[in-house]
Short mmCIF file of C-alpha atoms in Angstrom, two decimals:
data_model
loop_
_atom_site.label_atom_id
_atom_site.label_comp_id
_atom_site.label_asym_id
_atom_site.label_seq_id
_atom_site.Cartn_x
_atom_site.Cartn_y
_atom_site.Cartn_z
CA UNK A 232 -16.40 -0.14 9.17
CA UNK A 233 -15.21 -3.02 6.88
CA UNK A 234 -15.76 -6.26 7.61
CA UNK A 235 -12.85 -9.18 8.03
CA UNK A 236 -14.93 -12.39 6.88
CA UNK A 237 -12.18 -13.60 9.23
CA UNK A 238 -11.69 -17.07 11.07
CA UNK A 239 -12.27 -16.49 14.87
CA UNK A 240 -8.63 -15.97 15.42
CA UNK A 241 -8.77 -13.33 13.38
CA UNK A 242 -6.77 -14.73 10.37
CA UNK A 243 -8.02 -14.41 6.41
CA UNK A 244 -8.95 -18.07 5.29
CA UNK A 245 -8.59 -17.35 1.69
CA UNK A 246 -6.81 -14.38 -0.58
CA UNK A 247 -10.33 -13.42 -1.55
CA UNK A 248 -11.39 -12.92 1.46
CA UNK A 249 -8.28 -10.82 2.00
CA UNK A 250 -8.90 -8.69 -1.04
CA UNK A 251 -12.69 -7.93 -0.38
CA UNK A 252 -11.05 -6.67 3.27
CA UNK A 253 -8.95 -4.80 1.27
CA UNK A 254 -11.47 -3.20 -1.43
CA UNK A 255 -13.28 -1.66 1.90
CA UNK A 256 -10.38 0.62 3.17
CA UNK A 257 -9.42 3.89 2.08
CA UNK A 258 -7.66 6.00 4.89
CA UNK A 259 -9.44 9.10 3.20
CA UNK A 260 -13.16 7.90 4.20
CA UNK A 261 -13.25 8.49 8.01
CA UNK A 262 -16.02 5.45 8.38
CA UNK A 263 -12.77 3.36 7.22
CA UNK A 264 -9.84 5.55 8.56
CA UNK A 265 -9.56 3.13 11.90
CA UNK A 266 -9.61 -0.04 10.96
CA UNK A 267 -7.72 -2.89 12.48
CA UNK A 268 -4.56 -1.99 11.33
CA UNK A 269 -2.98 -5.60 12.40
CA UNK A 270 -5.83 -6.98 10.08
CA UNK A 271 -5.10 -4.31 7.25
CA UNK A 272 -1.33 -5.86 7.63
CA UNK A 273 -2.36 -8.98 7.41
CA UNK A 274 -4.67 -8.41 4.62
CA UNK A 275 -2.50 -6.94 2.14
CA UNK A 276 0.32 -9.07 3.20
CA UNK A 277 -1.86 -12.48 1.61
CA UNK A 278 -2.67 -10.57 -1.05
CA UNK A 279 0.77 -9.34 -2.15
CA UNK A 280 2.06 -12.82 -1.95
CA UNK A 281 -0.59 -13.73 -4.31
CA UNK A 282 0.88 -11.27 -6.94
CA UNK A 283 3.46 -11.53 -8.91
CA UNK A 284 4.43 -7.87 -8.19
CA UNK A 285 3.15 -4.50 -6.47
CA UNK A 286 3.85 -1.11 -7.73
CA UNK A 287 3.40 1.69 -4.92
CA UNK A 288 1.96 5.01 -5.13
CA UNK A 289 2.84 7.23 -2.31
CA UNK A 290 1.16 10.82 -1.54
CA UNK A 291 2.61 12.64 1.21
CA UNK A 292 3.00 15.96 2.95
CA UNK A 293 7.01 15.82 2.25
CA UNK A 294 9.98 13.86 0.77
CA UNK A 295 11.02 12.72 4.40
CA UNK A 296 7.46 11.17 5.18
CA UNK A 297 6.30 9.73 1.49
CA UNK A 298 10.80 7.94 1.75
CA UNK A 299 10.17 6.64 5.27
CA UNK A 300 6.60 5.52 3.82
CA UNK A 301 7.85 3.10 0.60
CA UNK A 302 11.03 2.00 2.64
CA UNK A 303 8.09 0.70 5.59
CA UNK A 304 6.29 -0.83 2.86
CA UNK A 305 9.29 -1.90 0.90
CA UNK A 306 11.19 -3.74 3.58
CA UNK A 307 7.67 -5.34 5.03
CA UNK A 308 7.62 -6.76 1.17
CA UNK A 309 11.01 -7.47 0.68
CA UNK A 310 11.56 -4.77 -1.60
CA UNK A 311 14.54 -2.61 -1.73
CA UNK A 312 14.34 0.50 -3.81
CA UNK A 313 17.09 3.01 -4.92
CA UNK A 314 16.20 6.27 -3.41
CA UNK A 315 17.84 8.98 -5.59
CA UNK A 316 15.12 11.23 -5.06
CA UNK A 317 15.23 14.93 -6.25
CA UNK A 318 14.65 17.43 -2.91
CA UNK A 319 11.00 18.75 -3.24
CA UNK A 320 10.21 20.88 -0.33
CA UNK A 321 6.26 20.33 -0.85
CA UNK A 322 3.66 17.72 -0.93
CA UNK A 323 4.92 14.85 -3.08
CA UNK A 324 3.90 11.96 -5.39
CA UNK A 325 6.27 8.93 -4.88
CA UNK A 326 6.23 5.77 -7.62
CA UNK A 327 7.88 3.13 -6.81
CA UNK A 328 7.95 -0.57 -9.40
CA UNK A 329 10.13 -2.88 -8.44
CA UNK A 330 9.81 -5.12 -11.21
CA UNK A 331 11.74 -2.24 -13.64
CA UNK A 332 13.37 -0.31 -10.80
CA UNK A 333 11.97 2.79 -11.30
CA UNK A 334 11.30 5.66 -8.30
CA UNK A 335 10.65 8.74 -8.45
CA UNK A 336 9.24 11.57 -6.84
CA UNK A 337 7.45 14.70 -8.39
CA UNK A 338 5.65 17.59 -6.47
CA UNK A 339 1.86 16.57 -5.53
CA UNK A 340 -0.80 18.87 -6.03
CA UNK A 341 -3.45 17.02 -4.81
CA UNK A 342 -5.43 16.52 -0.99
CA UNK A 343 -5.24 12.73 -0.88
CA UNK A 344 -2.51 11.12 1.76
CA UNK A 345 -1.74 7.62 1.68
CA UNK A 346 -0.07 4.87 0.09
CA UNK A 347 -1.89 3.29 -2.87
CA UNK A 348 -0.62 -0.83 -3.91
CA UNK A 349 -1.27 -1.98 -7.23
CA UNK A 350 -0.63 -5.92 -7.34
CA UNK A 351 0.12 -7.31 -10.67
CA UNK A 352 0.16 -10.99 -11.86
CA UNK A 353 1.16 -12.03 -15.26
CA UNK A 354 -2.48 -14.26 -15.93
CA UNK A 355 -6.19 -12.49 -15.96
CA UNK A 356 -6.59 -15.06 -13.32
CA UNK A 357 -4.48 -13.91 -10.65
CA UNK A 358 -4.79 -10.45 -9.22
CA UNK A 359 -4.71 -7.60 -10.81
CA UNK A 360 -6.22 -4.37 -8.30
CA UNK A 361 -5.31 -1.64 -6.67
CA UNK A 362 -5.88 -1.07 -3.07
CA UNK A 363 -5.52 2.37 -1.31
CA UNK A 364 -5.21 4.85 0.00
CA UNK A 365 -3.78 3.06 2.94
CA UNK A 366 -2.15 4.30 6.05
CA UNK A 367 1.61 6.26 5.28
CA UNK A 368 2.80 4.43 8.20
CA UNK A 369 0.94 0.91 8.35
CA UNK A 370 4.13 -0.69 8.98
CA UNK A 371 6.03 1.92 10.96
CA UNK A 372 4.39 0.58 14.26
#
């Protein structure tokens, strides 16, 4: 189970702090699967404002689930994508970049399920990771 290096309130004093969280979590490794999912919020949500940008990698079962998935995470970010998304009636890769615009869906082969968030800054300081898989609906709830 990962560990918050949290204040006693339960807050992240620092974005590193917020990314080590984060570096711990991957919804496919059932030691990790039920984490604190208020934390996990919380977490990524420091960390993304520490970014300059995110890119988001979505696998899901369908088109419905992997759309209702990036607009979660999209409007929790203030992100807005245009969703003209081909109909796939399998599992599906979704990419999403908001700095170009770009989304687009393509069928998914593979087992994983989840929603993978690559934060980009324009220095070798800042951050520059990928966290993920995390929960398809982390902000649905």
């Amino acid at each position: 189970m990962p560990t918050s290096d949290s204040t006693p309130n339960g807050t992240f004093s620092s974005v590193e702090q917020a990314s080590h969280y984060l570096r711990q979590v991957d919804c496919l490794n059932p030691q990790t699967a039920n984490v604190d999912r208020s934390l996990l919020r919380q977490a990524l949500l420091l960390v993304v404002q520490a970014s300059d940008y995110q890119i988001f990698g979505i696998c899901a079962d369908t088109l419905t689930q992997g759309i209702q998935a990036l607009e979660s995470y999209a409007t929790a970010l203030n992100y807005a994508p245009t969703l003209d998304l081909p109909t796939i009636e399998e599992a599906v890769y979704i990419k999403f970049n908001p700095k170009s615009g770009l989304c687009y869906a393509s069928l998914y082969s593979g087992n994983h399920r989840g929603v993978l968030v690559s934060c980009q800054s324009a220095t070798e300081a800042g951050i520059n990771e990928m966290f993920g898989h995390l929960p398809l609906d982390l902000f649905m709830d």
